[in-house]
Short mmCIF file of C-alpha atoms and ligand atoms in Angstrom, two decimals:
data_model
loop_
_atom_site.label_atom_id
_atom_site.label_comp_id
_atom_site.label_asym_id
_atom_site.label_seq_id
_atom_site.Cartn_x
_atom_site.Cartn_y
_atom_site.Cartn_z
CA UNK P 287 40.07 -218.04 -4.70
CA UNK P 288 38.70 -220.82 -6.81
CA UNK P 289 35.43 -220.51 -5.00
CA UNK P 290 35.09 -216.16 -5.62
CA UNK P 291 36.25 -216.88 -9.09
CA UNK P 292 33.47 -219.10 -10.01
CA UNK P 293 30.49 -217.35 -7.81
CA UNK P 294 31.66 -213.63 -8.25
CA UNK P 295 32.52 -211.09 -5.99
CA UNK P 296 29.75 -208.38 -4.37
CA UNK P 297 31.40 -205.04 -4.83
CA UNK P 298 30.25 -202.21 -2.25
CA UNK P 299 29.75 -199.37 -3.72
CA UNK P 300 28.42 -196.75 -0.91
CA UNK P 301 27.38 -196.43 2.78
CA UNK P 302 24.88 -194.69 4.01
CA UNK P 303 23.86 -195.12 8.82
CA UNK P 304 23.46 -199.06 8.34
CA UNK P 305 23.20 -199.56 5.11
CA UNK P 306 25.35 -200.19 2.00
CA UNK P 307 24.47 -200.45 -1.65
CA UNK P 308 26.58 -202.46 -4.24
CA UNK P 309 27.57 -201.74 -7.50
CA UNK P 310 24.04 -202.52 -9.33
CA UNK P 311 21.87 -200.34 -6.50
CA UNK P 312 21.09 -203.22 -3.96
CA UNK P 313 20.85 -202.23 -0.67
CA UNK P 314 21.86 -204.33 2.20
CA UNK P 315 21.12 -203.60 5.68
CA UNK P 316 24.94 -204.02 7.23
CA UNK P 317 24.07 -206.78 9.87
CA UNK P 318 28.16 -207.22 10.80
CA UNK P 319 29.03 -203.26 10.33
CA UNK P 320 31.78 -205.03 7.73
CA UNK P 321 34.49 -206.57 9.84
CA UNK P 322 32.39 -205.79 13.05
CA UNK P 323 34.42 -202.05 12.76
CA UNK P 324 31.88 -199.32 10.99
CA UNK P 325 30.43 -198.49 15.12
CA UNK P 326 29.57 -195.19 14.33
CA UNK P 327 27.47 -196.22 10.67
CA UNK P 328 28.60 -195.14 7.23
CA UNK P 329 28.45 -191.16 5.73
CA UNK P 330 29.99 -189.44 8.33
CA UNK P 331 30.54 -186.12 6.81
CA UNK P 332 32.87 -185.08 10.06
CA UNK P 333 35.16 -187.89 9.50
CA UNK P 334 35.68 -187.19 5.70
CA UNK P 335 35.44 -183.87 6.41
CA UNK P 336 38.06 -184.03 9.04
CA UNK P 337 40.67 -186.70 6.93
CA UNK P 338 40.42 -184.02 4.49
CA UNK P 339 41.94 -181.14 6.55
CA UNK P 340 44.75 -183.17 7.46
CA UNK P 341 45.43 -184.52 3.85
CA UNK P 342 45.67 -180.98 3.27
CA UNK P 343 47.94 -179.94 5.91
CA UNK P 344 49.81 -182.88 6.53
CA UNK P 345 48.91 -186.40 5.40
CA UNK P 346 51.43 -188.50 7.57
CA UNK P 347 54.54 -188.06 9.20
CA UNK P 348 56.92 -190.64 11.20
CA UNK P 349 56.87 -190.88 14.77
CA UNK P 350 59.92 -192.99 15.62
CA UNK P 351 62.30 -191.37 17.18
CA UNK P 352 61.58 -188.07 19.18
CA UNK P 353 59.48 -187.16 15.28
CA UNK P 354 55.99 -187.04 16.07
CA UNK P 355 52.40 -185.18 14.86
CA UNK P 356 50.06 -183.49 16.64
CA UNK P 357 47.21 -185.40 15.56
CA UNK P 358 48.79 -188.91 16.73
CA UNK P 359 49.70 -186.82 20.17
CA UNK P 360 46.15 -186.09 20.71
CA UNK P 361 45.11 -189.31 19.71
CA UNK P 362 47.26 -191.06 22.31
CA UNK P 363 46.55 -189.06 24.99
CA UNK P 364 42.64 -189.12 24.50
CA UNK P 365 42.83 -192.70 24.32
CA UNK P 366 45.17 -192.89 27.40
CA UNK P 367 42.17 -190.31 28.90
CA UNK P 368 39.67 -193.46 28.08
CA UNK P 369 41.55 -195.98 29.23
CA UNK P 370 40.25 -198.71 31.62
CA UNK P 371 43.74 -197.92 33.98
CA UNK P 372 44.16 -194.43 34.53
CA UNK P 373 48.08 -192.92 33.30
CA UNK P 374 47.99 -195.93 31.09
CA UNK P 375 50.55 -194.95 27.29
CA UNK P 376 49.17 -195.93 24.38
CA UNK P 377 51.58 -197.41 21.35
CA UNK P 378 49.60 -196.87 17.80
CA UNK P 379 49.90 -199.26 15.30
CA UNK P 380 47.63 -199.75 11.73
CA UNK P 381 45.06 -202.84 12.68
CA UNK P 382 44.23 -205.30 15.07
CA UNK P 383 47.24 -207.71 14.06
CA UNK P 384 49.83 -204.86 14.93
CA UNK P 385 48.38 -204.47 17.59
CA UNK P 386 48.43 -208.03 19.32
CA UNK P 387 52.11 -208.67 17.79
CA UNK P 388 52.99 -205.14 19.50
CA UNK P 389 51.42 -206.47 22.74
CA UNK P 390 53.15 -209.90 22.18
CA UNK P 391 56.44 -208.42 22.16
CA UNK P 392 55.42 -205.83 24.61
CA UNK P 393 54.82 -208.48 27.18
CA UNK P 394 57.77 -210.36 26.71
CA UNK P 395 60.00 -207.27 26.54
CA UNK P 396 58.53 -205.90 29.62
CA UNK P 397 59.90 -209.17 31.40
CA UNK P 398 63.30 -209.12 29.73
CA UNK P 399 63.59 -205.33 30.98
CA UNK P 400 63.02 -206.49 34.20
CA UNK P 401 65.32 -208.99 34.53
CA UNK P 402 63.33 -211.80 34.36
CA UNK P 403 64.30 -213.39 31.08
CA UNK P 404 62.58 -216.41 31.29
CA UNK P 405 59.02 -215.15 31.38
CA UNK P 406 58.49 -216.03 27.60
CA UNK P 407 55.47 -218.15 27.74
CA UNK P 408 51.88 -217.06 26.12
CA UNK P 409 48.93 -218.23 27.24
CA UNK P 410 45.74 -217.99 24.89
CA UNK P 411 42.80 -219.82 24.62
CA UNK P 412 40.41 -222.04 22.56
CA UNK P 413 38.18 -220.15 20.27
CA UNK P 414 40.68 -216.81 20.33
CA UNK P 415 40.88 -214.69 17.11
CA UNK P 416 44.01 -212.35 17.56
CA UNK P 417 44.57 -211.43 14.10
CA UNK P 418 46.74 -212.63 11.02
CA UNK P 419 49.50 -211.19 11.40
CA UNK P 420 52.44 -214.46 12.46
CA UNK P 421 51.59 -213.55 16.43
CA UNK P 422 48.31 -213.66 16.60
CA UNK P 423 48.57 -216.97 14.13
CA UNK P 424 50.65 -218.22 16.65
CA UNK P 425 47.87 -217.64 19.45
CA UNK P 426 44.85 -218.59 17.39
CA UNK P 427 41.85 -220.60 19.54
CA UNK P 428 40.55 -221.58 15.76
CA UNK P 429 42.53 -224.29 14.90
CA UNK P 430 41.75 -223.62 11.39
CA UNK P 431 43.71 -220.47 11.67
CA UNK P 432 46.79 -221.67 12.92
CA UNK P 433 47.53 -224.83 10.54
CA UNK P 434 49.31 -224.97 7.14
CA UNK P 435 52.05 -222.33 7.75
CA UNK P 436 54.98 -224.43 9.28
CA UNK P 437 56.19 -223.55 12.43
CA UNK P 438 55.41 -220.30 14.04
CA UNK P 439 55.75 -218.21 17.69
CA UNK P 440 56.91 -220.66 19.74
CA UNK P 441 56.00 -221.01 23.83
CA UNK P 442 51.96 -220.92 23.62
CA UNK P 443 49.71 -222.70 25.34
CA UNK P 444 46.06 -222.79 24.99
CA UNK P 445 43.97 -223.40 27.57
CA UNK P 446 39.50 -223.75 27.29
CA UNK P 447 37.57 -220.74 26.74
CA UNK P 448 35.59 -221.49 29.91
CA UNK P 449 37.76 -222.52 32.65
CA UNK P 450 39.49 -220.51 35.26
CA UNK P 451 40.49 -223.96 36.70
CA UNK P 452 42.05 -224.77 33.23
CA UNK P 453 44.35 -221.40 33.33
CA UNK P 454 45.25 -222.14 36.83
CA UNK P 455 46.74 -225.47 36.02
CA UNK P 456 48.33 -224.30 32.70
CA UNK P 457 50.22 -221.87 34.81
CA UNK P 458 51.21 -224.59 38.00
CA UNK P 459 52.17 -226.70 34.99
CA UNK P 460 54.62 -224.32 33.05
CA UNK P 461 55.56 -222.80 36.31
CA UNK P 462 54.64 -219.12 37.40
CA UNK P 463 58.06 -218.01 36.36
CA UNK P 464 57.76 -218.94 33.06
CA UNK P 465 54.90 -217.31 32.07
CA UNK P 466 54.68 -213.91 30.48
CA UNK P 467 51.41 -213.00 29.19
CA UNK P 468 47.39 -214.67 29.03
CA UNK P 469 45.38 -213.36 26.14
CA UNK P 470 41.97 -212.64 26.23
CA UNK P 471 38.85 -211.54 24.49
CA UNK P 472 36.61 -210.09 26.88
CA UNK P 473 33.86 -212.03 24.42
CA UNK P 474 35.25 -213.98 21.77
CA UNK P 475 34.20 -212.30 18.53
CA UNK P 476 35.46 -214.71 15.12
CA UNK P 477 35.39 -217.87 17.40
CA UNK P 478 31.60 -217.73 17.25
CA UNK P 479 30.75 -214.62 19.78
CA UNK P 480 30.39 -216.50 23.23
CA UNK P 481 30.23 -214.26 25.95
CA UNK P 482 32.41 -215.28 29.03
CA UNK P 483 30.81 -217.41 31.52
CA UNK P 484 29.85 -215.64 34.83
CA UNK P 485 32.41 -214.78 37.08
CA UNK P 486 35.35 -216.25 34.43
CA UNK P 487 36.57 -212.40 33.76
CA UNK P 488 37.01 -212.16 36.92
CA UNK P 489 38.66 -215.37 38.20
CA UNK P 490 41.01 -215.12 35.41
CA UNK P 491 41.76 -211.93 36.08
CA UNK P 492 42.49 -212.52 39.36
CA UNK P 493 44.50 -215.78 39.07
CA UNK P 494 46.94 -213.51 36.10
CA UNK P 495 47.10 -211.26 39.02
CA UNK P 496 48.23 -213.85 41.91
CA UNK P 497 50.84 -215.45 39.47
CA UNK P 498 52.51 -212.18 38.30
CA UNK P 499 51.02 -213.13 34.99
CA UNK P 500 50.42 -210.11 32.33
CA UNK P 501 46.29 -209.98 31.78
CA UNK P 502 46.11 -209.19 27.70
CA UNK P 503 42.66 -207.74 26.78
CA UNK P 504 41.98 -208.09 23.22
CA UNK P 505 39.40 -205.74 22.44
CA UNK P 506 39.96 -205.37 19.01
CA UNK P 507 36.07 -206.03 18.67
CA UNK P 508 34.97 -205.28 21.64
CA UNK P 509 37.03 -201.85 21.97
CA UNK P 510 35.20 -198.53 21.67
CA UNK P 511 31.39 -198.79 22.63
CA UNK P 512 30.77 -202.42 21.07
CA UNK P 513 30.50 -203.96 24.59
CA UNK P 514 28.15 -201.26 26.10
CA UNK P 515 31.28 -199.45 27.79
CA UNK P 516 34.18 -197.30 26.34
CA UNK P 517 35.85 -200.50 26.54
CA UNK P 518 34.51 -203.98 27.95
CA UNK P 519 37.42 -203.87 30.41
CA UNK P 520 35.87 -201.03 31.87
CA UNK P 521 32.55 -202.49 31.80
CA UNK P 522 33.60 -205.93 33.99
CA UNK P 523 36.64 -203.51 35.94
CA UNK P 524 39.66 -205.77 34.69
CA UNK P 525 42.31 -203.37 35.23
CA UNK P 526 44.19 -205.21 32.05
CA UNK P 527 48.19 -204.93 32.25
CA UNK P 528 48.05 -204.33 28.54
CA UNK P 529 44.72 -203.86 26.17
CA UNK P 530 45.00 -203.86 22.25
CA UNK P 531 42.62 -201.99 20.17
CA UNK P 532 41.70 -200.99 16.44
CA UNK P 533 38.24 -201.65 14.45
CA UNK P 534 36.14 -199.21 16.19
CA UNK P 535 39.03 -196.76 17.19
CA UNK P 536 37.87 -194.94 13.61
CA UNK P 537 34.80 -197.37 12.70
CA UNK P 538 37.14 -198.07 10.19
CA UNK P 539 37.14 -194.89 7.89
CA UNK P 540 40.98 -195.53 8.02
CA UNK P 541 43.07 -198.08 9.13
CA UNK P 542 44.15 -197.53 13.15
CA UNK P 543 45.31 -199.96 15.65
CA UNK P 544 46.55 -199.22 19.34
CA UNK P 545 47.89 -200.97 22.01
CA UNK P 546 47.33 -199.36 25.67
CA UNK P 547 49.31 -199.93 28.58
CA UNK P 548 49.00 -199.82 32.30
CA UNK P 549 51.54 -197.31 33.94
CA UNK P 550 52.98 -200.35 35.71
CA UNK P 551 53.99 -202.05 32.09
CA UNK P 552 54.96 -198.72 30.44
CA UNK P 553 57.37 -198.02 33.32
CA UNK P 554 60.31 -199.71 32.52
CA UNK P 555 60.40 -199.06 28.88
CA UNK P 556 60.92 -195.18 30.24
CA UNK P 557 63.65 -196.15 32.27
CA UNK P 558 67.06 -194.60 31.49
CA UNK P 559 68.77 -197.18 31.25
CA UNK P 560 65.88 -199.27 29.59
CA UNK P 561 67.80 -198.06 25.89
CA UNK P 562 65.83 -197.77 22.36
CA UNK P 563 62.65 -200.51 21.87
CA UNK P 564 63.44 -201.51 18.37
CA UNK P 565 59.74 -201.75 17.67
CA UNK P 566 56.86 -199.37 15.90
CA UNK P 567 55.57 -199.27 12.17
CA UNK P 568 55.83 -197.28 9.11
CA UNK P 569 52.39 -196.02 9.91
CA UNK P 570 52.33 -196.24 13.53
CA UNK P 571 50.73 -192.64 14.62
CA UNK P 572 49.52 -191.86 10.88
CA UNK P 573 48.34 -188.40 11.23
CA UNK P 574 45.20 -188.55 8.60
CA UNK P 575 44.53 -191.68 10.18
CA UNK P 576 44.61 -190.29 13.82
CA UNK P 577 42.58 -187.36 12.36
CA UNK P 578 39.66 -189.94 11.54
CA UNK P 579 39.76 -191.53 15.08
CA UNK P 580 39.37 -187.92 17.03
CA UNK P 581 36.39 -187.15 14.77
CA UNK P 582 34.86 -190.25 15.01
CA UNK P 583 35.41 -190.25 19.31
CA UNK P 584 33.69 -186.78 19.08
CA UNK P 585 30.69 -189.14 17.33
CA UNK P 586 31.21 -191.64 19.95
CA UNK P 587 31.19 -189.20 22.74
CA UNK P 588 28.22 -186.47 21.54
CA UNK P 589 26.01 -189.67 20.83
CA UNK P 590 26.89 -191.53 23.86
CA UNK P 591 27.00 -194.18 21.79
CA UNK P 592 28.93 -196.79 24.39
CA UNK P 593 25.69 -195.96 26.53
CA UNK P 594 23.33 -196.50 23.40
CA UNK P 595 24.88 -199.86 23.17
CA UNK P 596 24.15 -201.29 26.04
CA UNK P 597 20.63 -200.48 25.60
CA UNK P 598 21.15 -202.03 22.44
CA UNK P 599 21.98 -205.17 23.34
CA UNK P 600 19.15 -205.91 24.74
CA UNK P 601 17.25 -204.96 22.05
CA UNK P 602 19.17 -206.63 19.65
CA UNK P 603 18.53 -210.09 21.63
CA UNK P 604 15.17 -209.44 21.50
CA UNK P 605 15.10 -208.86 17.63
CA UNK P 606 16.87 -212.22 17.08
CA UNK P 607 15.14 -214.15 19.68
CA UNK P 608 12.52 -215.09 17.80
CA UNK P 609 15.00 -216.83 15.62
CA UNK P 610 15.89 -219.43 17.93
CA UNK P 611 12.97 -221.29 16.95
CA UNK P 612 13.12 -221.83 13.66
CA UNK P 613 14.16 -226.05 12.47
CA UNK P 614 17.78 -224.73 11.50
CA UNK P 615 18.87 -223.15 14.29
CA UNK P 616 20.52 -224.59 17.32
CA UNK P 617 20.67 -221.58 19.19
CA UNK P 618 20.75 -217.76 19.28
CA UNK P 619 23.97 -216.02 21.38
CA UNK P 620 22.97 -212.45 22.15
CA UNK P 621 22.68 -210.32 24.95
CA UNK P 622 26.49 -209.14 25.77
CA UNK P 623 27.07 -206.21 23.65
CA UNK P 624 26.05 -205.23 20.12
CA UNK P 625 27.20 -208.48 19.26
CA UNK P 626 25.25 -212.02 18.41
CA UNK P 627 25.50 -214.68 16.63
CA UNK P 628 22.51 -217.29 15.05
CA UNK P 629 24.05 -220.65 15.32
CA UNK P 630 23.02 -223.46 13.36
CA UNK P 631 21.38 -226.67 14.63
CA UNK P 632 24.42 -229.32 14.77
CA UNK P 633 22.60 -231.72 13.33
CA UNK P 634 21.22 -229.67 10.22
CA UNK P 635 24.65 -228.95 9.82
CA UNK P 636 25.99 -232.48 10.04
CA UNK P 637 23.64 -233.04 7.01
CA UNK P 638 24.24 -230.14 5.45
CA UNK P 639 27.22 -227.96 6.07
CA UNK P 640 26.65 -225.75 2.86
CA UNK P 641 23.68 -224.44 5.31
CA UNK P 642 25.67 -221.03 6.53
CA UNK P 643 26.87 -219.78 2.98
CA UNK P 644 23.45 -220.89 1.44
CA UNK P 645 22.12 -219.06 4.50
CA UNK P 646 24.51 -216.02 3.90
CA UNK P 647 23.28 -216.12 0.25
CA UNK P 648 20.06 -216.10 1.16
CA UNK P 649 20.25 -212.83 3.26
CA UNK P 650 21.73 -211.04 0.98
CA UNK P 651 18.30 -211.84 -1.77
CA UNK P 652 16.49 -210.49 1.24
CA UNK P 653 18.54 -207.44 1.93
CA UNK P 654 20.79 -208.07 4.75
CA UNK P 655 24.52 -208.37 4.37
CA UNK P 656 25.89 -211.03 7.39
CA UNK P 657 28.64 -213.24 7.12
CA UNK P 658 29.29 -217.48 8.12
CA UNK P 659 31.68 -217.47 10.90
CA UNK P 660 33.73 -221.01 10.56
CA UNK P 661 31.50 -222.45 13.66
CA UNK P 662 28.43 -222.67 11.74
CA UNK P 663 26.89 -219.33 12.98
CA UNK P 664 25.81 -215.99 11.57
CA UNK P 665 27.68 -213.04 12.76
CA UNK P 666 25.56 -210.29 13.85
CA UNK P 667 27.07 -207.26 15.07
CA UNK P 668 25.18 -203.91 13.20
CA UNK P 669 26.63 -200.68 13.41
CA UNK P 670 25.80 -198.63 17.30
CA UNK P 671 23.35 -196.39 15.46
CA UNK P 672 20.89 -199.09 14.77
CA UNK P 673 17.51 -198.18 15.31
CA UNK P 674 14.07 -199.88 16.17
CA UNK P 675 12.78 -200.06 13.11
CA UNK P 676 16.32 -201.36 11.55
CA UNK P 677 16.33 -204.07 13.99
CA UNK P 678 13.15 -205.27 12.63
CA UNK P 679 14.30 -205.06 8.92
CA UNK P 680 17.25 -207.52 10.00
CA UNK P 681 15.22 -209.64 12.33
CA UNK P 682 12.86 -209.99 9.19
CA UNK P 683 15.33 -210.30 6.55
CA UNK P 684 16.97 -213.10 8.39
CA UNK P 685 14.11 -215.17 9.15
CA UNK P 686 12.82 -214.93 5.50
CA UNK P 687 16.72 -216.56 4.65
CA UNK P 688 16.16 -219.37 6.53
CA UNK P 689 13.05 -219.99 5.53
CA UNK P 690 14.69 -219.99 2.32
CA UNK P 691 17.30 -222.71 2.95
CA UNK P 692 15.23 -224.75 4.79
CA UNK P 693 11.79 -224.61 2.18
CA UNK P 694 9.47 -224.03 5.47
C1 PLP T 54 39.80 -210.01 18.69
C2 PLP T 54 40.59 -209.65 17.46
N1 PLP T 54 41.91 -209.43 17.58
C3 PLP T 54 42.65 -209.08 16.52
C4 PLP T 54 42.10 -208.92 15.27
C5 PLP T 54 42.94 -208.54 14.10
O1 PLP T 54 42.62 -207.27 13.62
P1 PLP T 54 42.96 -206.83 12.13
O2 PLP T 54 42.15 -207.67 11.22
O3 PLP T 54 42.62 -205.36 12.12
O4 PLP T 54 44.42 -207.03 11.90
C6 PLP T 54 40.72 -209.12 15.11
C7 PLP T 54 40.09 -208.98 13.79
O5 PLP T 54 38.94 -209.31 13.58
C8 PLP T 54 39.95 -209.51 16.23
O6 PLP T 54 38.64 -209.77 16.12
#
């Protein structure tokens, strides 16, 4: 707070495809799409257009119980239509967090309905983001994250990013029995964007699979076209038990979170004798809020913008590869997804750690908004309507900010 008070806060004023203009006319081009959400760009006429209808008619109505809107019926189903497991039910929540604390206590009920009372044990890994909310606190990869609020979710273990081998043993270790639920970003996102090494979807995949162990997909980032595929499980065919979503389920015109799961998982909570799942949120099913995501999957869909994507990744490496040269950067991730990030060289950080929010500062006097993520890198991951010409503008803008910070 200290730090904001003293240096001032940039207030966005408007959004226009990729860009956004603050409050004294600046215009940035939007190199993270905000909190990698705004997929389908900014000034989407259907969305407001769209929210606006069902203001009018009905802005929001409960859906515990047997209450529900039509809206958040659509919404599920069309989601459960996209869904990397076909018949897979889809629980909505408001955001990300919801989302993985829903799946947290998804997982673990799931077991408990089952019988099997001692599968309480989450498995996440180094690196993870899963959110703010106490859950995903309790599963956070970035140490950072997790310190300084007392004890939290007990019963996680973290394993490497990298290593099959590493998830294998955690599991001998606890004990197959013990274990509900492994959580995983296809690619980690806030943890620095690191793809998965080859084959390590896969393996872990199949190792949750041998061990009776739930597979958790976060794809709270990676969710709705980011990854080049409706969702990134669909893209590497990992049949996740249970997938959470938000961020790009409206390109955050409002806030909407969901968590999907495979028919196999939803079963016994439809059991007769399964009784009432004391779970679900004030805003869970919003119906303005569902109203936004249908409009902006009918953007998602005419554009074939999960197909534009993966086009775009490779075209977004190829804007930023040229970066990987200059003296202050270690190394440029790119190529999975419209999603990179421009690391810093450790030792120019060792000297220097004020590099990324000089570098961030920088950006922004040459016209691109980007963001330090807590590794030392530069997030990159533009709106799914970026074109040519707008990947030059950011490769550009970026290189002329670190040619600030470092005088060449
Ligand atoms: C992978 C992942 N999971 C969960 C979350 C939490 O989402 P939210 O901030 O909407 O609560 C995020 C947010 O960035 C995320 O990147």
């Amino acid at each position: 707070m200290h730090a904001v008070e003293t240096g001032g806060e940039l207030v966005i004023d408007r959004g226009e495809g990729v860009h956004v203009w603050d409050e004294a006319g600046h215009r940035y081009l939007d190199a993270t799409a905000a909190l990698w959400y705004c997929n389908i760009g900014y000034g989407r006429d259907e969305i407001a257009d769209a929210v606006q209808a069902q203001l009018r008619r009905l802005p929001a109505y409960s859906t515990f119980g047997d209450l529900s809107n039509r809206p958040a019926i659509e919404l599920a189903e069309r989601v459960g239509a996209l869904a990397p497991v076909e018949g897979s039910k889809v629980f909505l929540t408001s955001g990300g967090s919801d989302s993985i604390d829903t799946a947290t206590k998804m997982a673990r009920r799931y077991w408990q309905l089952l019988g099997r009372t001692e599968r309480t044990l989450l498995i996440t890994r180094e690196r993870a983001y899963h959110g703010m909310h106490v859950a995903g606190t309790s599963l956070a990869g970035i140490e950072a994250n997790a310190i300084g609020h007392g004890p939290l979710v007990g019963d996680v273990v973290k394993v490497p990013w990298d290593s099959p081998t590493a998830l294998r043993d955690a599991i001998d270790a606890a004990g197959p029995e013990r274990v509900a639920a492994f959580f995983c970003e296809p690619v980690i996102g806030a943890g620095g964007v690191f793809a998965a090494p080859e084959g390590y979807l896969e393996q872990v995949r199949a190792i949750c699979r041998e061990n009776g162990v739930l597979f958790v997909a976060d794809e709270v980032i990676t969710g709705f076209g980011r990854a080049g595929d409706w969702f990134a499980s669909s893209r590497w065919q990992l049949e996740p038990d249970i997938l959470t979503c938000a961020k790009g389920i409206t390109s955050g015109y409002l806030p909407m979170g969901g968590v999907i799961a495979a028919p196999w998982v939803a079963e016994p909570f439809w059991r007769p004798d399964a009784g009432l799942w004391r779970h679900g949120y004030t805003y869970s099913g919003h119906a303005a809020a569902a109203a936004a995501a249908l409009a902006n999957l009918d953007v998602l869909e005419n554009e074939a913008l999960p197909k534009r994507a993966l086009e775009l990744e490779r075209d977004l490496a190829e804007a930023l590869a040229p970066l990987a040269d200059h003296a202050v950067v270690g190394e440029v991730r790119a190529g999975t997804g419209v999603l990179a990030a421009v690391q810093f060289d450790s030792d120019a950080l060792e000297t220097d750690p004020g590099l990324p929010g000089r570098a961030v500062a920088a950006s922004r006097r040459s016209g691109v908004l980007t963001r330090a993520l807590g590794i030392g890198a530069l997030q990159i991951s533009p709106p799914l309507v970026i074109d040519r010409d707008e990947l030059k503008e950011l490769g550009d803008g970026l290189r002329s900010a670190l040619d600030d910070v470092s005088g060449g």
